[in-house]
Coordinates of N, CA and C in Angstrom, one line a residue:
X962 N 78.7 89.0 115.1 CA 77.3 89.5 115.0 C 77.2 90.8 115.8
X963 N 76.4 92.2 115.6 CA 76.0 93.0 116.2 C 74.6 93.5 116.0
X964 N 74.3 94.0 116.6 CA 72.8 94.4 116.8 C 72.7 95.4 115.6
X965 N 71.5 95.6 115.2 CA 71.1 96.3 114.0 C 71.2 97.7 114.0
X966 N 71.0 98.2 115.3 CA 70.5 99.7 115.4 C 71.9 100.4 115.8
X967 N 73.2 99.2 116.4 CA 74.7 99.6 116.7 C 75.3 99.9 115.4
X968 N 75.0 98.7 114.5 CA 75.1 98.5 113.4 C 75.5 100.2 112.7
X969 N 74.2 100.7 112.4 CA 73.6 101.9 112.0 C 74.2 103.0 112.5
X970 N 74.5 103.0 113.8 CA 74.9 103.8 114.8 C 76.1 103.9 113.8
X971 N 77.4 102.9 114.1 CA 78.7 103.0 114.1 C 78.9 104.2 112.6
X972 N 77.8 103.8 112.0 CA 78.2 104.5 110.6 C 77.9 105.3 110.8
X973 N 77.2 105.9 111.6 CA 76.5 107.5 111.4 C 75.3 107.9 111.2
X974 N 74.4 106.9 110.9 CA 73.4 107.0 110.1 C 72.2 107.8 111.0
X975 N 72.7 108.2 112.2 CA 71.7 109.0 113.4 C 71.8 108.5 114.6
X976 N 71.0 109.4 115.6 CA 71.1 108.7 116.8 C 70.7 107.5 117.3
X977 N 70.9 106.6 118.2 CA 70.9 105.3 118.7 C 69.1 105.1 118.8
X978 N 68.5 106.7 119.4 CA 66.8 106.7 119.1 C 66.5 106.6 117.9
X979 N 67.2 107.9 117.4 CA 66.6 108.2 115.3 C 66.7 106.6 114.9
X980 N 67.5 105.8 115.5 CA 67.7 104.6 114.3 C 66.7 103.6 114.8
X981 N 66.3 103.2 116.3 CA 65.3 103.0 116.5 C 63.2 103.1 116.4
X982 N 63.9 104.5 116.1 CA 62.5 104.9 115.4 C 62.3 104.5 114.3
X983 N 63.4 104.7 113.6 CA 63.4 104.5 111.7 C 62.9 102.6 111.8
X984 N 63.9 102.0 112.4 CA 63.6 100.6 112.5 C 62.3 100.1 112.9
X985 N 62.1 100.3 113.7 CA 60.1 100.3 114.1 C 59.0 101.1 113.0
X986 N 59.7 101.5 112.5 CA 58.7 102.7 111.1 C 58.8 101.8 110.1
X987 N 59.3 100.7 109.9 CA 60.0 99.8 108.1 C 60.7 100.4 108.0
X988 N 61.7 101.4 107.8 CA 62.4 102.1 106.9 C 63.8 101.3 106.7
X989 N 64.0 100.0 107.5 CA 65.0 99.0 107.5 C 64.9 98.1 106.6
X990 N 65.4 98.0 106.3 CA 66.0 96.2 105.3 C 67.3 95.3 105.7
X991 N 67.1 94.1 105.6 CA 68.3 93.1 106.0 C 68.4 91.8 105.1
X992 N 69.1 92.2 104.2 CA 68.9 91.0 102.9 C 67.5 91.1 102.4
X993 N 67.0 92.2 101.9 CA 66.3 92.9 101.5 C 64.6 92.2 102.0
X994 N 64.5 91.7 103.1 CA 63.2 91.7 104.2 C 63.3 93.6 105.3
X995 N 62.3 93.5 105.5 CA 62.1 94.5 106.0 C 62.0 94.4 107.8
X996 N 62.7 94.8 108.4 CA 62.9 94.0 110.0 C 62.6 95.2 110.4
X997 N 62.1 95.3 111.8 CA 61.6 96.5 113.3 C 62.1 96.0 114.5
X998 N 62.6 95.1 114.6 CA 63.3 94.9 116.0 C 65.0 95.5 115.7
X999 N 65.4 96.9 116.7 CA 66.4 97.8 116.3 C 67.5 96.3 117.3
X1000 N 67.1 95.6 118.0 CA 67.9 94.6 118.9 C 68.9 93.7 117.9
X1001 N 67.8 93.1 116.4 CA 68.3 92.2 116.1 C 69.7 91.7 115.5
X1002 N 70.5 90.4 115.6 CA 71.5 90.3 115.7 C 71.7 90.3 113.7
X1003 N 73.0 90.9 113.5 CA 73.1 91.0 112.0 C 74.6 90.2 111.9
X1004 N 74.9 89.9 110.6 CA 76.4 89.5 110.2 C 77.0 90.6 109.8
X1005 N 77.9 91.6 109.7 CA 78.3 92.5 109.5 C 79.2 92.2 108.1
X1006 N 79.9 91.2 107.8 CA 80.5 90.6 107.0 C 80.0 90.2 105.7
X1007 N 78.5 89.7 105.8 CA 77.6 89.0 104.9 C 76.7 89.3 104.6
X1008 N 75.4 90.1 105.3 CA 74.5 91.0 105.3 C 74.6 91.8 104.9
X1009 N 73.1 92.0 104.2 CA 73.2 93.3 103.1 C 72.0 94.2 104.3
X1010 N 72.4 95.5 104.6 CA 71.2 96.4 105.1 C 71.6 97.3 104.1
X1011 N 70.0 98.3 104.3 CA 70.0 99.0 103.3 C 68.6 99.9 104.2
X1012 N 68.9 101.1 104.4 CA 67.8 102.1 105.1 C 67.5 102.9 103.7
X1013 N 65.6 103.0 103.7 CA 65.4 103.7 102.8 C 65.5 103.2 101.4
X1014 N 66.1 101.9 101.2 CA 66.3 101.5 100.0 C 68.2 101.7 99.5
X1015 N 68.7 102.6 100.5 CA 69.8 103.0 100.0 C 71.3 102.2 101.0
X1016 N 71.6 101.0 101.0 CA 72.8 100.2 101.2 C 73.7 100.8 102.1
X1017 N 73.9 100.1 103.1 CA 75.1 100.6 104.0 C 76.4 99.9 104.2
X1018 N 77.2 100.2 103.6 CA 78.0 99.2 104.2 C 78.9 99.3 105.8
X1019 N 79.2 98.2 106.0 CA 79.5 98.4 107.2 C 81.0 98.2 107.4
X1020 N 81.6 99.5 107.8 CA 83.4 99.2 107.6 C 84.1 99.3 109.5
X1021 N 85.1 98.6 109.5 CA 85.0 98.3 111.0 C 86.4 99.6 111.1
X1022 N 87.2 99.5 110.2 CA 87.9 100.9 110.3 C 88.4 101.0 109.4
X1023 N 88.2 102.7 109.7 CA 88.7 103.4 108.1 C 89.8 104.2 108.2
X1024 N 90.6 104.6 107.2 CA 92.1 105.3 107.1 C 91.9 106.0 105.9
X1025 N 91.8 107.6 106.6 CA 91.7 109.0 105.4 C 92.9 109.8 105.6
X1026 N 93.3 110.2 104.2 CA 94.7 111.1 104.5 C 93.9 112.5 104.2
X1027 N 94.4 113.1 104.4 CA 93.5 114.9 104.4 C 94.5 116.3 104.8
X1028 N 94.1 116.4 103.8 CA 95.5 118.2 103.6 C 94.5 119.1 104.1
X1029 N 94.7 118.8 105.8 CA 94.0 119.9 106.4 C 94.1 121.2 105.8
X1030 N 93.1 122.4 106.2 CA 93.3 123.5 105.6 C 93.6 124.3 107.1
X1031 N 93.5 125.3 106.8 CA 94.0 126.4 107.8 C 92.2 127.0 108.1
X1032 N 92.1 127.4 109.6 CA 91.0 127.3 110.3 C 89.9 126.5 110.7
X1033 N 90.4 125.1 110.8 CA 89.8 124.0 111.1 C 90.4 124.0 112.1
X1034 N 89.8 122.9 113.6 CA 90.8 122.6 114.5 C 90.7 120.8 114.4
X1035 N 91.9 120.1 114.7 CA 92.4 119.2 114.9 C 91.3 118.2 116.1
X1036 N 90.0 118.0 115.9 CA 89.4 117.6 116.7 C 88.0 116.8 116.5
X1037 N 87.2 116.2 117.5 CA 86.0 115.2 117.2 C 85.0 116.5 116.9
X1038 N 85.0 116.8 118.1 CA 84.0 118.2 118.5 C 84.8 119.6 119.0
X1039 N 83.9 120.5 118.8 CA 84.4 121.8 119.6 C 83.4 122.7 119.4
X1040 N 83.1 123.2 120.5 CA 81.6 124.0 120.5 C 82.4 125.3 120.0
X1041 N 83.2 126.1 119.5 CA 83.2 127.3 118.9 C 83.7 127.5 118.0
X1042 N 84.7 126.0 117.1 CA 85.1 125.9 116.0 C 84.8 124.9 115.1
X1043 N 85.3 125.1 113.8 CA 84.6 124.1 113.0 C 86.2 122.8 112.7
X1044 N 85.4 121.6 112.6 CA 86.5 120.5 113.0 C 86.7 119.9 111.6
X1045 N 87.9 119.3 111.7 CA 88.1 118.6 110.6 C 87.4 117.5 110.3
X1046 N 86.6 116.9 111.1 CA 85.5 115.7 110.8 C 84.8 116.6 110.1
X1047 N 84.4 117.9 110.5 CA 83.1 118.3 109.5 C 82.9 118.8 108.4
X1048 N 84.5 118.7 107.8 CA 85.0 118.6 106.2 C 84.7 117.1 105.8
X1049 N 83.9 116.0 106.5 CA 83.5 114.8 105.6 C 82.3 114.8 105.3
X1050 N 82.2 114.2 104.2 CA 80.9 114.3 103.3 C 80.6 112.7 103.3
X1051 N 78.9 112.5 103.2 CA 78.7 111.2 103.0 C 78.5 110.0 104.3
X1052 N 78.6 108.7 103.7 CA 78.7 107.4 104.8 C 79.9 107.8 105.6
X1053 N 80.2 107.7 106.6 CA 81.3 107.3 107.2 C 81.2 106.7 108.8
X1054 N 82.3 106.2 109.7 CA 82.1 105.8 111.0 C 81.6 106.9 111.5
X1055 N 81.3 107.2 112.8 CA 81.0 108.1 113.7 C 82.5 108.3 114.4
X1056 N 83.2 106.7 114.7 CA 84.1 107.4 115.5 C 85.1 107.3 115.3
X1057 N 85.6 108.0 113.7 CA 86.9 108.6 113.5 C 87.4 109.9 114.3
X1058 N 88.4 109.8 113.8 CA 89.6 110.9 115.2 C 91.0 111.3 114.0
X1059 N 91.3 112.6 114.4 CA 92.7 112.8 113.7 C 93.6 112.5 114.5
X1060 N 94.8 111.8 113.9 CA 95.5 110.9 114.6 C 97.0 112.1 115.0
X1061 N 96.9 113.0 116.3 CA 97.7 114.1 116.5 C 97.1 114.9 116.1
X1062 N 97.8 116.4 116.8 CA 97.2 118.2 116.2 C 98.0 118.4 115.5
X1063 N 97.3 118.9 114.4 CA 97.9 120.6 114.1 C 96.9 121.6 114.4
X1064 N 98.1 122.7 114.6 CA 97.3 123.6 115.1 C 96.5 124.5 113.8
X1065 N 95.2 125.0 114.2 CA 94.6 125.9 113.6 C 94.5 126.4 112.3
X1066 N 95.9 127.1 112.5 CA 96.4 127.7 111.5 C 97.7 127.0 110.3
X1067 N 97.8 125.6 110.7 CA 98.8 124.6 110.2 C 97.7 123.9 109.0
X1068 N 99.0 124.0 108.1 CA 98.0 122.9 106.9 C 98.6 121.4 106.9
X1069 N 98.2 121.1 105.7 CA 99.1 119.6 105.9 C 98.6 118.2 106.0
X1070 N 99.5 117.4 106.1 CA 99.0 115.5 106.2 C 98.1 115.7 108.0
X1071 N 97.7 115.1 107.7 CA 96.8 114.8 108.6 C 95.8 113.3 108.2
X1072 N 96.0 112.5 109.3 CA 95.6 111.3 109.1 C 94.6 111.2 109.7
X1073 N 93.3 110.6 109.3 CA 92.0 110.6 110.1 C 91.8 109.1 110.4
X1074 N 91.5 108.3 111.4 CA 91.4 106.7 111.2 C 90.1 106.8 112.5
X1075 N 90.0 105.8 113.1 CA 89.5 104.9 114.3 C 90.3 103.8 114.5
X1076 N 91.4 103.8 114.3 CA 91.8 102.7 114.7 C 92.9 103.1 115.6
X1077 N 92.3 102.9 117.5 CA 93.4 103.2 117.9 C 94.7 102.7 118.2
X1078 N 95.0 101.7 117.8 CA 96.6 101.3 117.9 C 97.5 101.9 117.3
X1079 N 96.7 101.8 115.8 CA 97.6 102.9 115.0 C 98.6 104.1 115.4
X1080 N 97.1 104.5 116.0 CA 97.6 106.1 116.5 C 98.7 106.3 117.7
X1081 N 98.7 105.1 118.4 CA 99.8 105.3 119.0 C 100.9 105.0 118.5
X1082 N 100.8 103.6 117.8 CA 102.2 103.7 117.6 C 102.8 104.8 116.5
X1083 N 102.1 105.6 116.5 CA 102.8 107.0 115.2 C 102.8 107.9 116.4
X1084 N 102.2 108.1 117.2 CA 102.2 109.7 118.3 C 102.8 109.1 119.4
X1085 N 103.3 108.2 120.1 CA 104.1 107.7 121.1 C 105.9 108.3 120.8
X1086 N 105.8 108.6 122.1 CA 107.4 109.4 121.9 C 108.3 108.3 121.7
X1087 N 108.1 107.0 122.4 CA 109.0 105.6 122.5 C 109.4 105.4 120.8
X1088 N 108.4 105.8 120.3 CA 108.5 104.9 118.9 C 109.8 105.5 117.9
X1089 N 109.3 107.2 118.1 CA 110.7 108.1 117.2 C 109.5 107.7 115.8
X1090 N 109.0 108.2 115.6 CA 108.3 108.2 113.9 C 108.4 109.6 113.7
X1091 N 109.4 109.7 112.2 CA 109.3 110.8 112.0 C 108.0 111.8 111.5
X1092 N 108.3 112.8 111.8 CA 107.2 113.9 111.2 C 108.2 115.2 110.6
X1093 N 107.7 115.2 109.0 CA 108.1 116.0 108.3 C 107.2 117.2 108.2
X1094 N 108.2 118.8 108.8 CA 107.2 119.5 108.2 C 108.3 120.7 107.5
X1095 N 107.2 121.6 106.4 CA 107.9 122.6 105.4 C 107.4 124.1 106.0
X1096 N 108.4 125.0 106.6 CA 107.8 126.5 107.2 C 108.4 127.8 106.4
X1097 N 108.0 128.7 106.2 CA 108.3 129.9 106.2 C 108.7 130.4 107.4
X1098 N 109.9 131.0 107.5 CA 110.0 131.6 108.7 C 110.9 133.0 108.5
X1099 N 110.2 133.6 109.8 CA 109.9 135.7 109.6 C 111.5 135.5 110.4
X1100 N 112.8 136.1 109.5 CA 114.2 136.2 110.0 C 115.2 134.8 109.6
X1101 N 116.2 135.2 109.9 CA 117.3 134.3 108.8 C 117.6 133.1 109.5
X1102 N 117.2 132.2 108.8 CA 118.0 130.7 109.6 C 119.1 129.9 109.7
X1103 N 120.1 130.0 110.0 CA 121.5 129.5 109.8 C 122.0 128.7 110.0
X1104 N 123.0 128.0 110.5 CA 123.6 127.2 110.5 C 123.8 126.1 112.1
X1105 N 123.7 127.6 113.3 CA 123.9 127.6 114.4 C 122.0 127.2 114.6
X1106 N 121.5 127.7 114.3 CA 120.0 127.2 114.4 C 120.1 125.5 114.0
X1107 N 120.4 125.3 113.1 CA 120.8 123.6 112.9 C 121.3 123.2 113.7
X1108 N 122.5 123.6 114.3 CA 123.1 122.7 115.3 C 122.5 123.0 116.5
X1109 N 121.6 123.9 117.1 CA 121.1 124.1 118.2 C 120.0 123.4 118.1
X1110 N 118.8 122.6 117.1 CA 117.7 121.9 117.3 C 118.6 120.4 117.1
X1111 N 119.7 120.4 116.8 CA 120.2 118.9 116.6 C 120.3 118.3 118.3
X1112 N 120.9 119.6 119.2 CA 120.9 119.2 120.3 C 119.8 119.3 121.4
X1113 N 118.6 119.9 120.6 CA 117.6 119.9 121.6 C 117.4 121.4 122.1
X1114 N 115.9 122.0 122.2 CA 115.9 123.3 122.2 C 115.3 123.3 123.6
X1115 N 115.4 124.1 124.6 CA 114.5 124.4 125.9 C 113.4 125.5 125.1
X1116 N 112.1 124.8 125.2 CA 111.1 125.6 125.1 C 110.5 125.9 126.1
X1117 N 110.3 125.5 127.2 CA 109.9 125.8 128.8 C 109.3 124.8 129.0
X1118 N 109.7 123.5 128.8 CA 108.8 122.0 129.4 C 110.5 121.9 130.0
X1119 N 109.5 120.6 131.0 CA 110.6 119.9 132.0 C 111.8 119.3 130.8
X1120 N 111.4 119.0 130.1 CA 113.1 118.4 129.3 C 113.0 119.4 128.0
X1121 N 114.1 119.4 127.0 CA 114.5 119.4 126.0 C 113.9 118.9 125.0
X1122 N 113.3 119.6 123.9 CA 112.8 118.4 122.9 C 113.9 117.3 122.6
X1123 N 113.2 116.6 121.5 CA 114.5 115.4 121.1 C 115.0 116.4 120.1
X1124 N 116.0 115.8 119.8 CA 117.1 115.9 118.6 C 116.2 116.2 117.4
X1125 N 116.1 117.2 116.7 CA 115.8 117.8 115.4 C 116.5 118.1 114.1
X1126 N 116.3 117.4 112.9 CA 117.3 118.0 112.1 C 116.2 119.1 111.3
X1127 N 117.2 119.9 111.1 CA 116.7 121.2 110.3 C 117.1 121.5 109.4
X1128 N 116.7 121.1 108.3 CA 117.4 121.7 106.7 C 116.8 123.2 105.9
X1129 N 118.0 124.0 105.5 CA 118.0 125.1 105.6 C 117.8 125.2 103.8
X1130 N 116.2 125.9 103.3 CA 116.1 125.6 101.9 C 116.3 127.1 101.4
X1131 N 116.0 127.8 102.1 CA 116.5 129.0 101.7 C 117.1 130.2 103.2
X1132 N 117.9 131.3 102.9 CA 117.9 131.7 103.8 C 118.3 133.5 103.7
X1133 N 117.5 133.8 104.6 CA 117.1 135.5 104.6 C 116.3 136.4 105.7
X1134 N 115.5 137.1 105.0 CA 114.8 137.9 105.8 C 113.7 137.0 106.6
X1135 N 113.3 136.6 105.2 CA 112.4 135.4 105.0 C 112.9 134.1 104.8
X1136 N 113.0 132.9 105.7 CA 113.8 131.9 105.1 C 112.8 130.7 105.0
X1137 N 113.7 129.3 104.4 CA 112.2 128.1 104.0 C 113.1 127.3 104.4
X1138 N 112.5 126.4 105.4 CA 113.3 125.3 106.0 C 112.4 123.9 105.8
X1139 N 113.1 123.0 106.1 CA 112.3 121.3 106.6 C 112.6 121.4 107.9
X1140 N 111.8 120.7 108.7 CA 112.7 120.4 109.8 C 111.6 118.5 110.2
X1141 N 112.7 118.0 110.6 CA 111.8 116.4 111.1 C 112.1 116.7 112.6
X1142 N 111.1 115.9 113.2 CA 110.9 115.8 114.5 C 110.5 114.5 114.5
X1143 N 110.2 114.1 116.1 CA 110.0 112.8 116.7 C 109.2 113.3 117.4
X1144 N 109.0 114.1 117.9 CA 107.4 114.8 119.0 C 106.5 114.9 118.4
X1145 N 105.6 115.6 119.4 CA 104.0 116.4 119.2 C 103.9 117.3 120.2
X1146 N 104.3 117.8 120.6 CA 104.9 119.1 122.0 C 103.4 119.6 121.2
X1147 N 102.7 120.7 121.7 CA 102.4 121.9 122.3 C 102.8 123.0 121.3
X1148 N 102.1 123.2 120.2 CA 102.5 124.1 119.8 C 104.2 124.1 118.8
X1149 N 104.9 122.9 118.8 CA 106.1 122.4 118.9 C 106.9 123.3 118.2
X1150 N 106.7 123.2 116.9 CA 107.5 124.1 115.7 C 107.7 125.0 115.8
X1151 N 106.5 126.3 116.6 CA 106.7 127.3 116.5 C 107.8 127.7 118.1
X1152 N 107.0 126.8 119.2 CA 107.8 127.5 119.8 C 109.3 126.7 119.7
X1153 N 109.8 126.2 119.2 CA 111.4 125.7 118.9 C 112.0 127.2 118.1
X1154 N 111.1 127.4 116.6 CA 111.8 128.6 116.7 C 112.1 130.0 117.2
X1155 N 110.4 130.2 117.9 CA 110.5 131.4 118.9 C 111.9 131.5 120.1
X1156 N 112.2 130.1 120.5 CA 113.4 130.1 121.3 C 114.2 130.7 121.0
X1157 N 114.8 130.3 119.3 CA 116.0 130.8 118.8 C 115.4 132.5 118.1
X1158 N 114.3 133.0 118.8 CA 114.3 134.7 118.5 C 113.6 135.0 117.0
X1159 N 112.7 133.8 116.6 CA 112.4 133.7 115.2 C 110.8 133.1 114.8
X1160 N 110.2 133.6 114.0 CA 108.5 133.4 114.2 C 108.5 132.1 112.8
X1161 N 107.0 131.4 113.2 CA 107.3 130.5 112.1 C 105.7 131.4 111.8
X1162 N 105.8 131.7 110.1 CA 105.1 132.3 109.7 C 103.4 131.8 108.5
X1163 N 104.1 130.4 108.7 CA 103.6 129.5 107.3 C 104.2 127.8 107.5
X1164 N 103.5 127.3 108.1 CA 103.6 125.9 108.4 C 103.1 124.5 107.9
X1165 N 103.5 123.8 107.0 CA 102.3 122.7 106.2 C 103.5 121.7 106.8
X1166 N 102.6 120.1 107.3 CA 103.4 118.8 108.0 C 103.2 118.3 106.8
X1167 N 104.0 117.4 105.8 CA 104.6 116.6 104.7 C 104.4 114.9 104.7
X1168 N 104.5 114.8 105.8 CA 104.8 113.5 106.2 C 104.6 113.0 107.6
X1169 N 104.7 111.9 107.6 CA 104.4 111.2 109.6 C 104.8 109.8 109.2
X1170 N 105.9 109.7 109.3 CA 106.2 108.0 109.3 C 106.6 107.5 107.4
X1171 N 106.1 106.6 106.9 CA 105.8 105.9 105.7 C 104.9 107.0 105.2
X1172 N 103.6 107.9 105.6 CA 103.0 108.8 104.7 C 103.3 109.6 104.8
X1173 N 102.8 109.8 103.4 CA 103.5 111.1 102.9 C 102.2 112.4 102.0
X1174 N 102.2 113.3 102.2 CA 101.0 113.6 101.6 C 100.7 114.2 100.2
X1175 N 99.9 113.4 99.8 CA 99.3 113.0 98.5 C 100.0 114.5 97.9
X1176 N 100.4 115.3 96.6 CA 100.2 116.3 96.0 C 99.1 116.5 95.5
X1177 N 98.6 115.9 94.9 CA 97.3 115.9 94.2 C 95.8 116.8 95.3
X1178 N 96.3 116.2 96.5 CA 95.0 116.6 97.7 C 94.8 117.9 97.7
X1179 N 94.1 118.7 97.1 CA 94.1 120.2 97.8 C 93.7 120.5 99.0
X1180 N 93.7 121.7 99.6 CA 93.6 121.8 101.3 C 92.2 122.0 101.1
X1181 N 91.9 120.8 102.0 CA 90.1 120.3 102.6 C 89.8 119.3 101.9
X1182 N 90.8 118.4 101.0 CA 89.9 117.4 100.6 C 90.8 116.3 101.3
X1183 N 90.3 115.4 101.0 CA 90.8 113.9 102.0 C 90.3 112.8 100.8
X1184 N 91.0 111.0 101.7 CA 90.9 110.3 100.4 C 91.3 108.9 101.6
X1185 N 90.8 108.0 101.2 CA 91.2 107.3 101.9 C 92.5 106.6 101.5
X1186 N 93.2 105.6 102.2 CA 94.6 105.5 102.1 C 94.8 104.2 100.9
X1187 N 95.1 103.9 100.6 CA 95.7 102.8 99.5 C 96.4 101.8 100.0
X1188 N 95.8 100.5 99.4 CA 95.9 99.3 100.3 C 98.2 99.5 100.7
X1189 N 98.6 100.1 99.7 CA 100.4 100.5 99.7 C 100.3 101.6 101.0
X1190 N 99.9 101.9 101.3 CA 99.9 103.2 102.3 C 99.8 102.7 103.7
X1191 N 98.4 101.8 103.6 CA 97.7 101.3 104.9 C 99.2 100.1 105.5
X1192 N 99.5 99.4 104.4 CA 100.8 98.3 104.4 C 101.8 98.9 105.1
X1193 N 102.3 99.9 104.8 CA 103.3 100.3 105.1 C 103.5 100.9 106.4
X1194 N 102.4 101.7 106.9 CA 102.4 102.3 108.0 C 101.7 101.1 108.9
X1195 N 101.5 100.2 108.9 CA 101.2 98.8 110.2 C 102.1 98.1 109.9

């Protein structure tokens, strides 16, 4: 059981006051009676609410895959950028979270949930979950670049990243690599290749574990996960 106006809250439907207000005004229904005590206890499982006439349902957590775009930041809130929660449209929790950064200017999978276990066990260094990502990068990538992220690059943290493999898809002025990782460093990708004297120019993450990101998703839209998706990654 949870209280009505928490109820309301968790989805978003306004503030913990606004929903109060609305509930003391009628604007509430609960199995279609009309209730004003914002206190009262609900079934969240079995109960139908519906503000306004218009049905809420109530989901205890949710899992969105989302091909971030480039100039979003990786975040709940930020007073001088615009966040990737505020590419969602519609019902949703209030307290979803993207599970890890990209940065800024990075496109790519990106997993939105509230469920924090999840999120650790995919961003914990203990675990080793891979993260696939695809770069352009400004100068030639070789061979010696492969074997230097296999053994770990000094970026200026107290250790060594982990072990990297780097697959070399094209190579030149301009070259197109993969590379999988096991971190979330700071910046990670670019500065691994700034080390080796080389800019990453064009960055999209592929993958994180079992997901993989949709082709179909264009950058900014999102989708929730498929009961094969959710299975696989728990």
């Amino acid at each position: 059981m949870i209280r009505l106006d928490k109820y309301l809250a968790d989805m978003d439907m306004g503030t913990r006051s606004e929903i109060k207000k609305a509930i003391r005004q009628g604007m509430v229904k609960v199995d279609d009676v009309t209730v004003k005590k914002p206190e009262l206890k609900v079934d969240a499982d079995t109960q139908k609410i519906a503000v306004n006439g218009k049905e809420v349902v109530y989901r205890r957590m949710e899992y969105y895959m989302m091909n971030k775009p480039a100039g979003v930041v990786s975040a709940t809130k930020d007073p001088k950028e615009k966040t990737v929660l505020g590419l969602f449209k519609g019902q949703r929790r209030k307290d979803l979270f993207p599970v890890g950064r990209l940065d800024k200017d990075t496109v790519g999978l990106l997993l939105v949930t509230n469920d924090g276990e999840l999120s650790h066990r995919l961003l914990a260094p203990g675990k080793h979950v891979d993260k696939i990502y695809y770069a352009k990068i400004d100068g030639e990538v070789n061979s010696e670049d492969a074997d230097a992220f296999a053994q770990g690059i000094d970026i200026g943290d107290e250790k060594l990243t982990l072990p990297a493999r780097l697959e070399i898809l094209t190579s030149g002025k301009e070259s197109e690599i993969r590379l999988t990782i096991q971190e979330g460093r700071f910046h990670q990708v670019k500065r691994m290749f700034e080390a080796r004297g080389k800019k990453v120019i064009y960055l999209r993450r592929e993958s994180m574990g079992t997901l993989v990101l949709d082709p179909q998703l264009r950058e900014g839209e999102y989708r929730p996960l498929t009961e094969e998706e959710l299975k696989k990654l728990c």
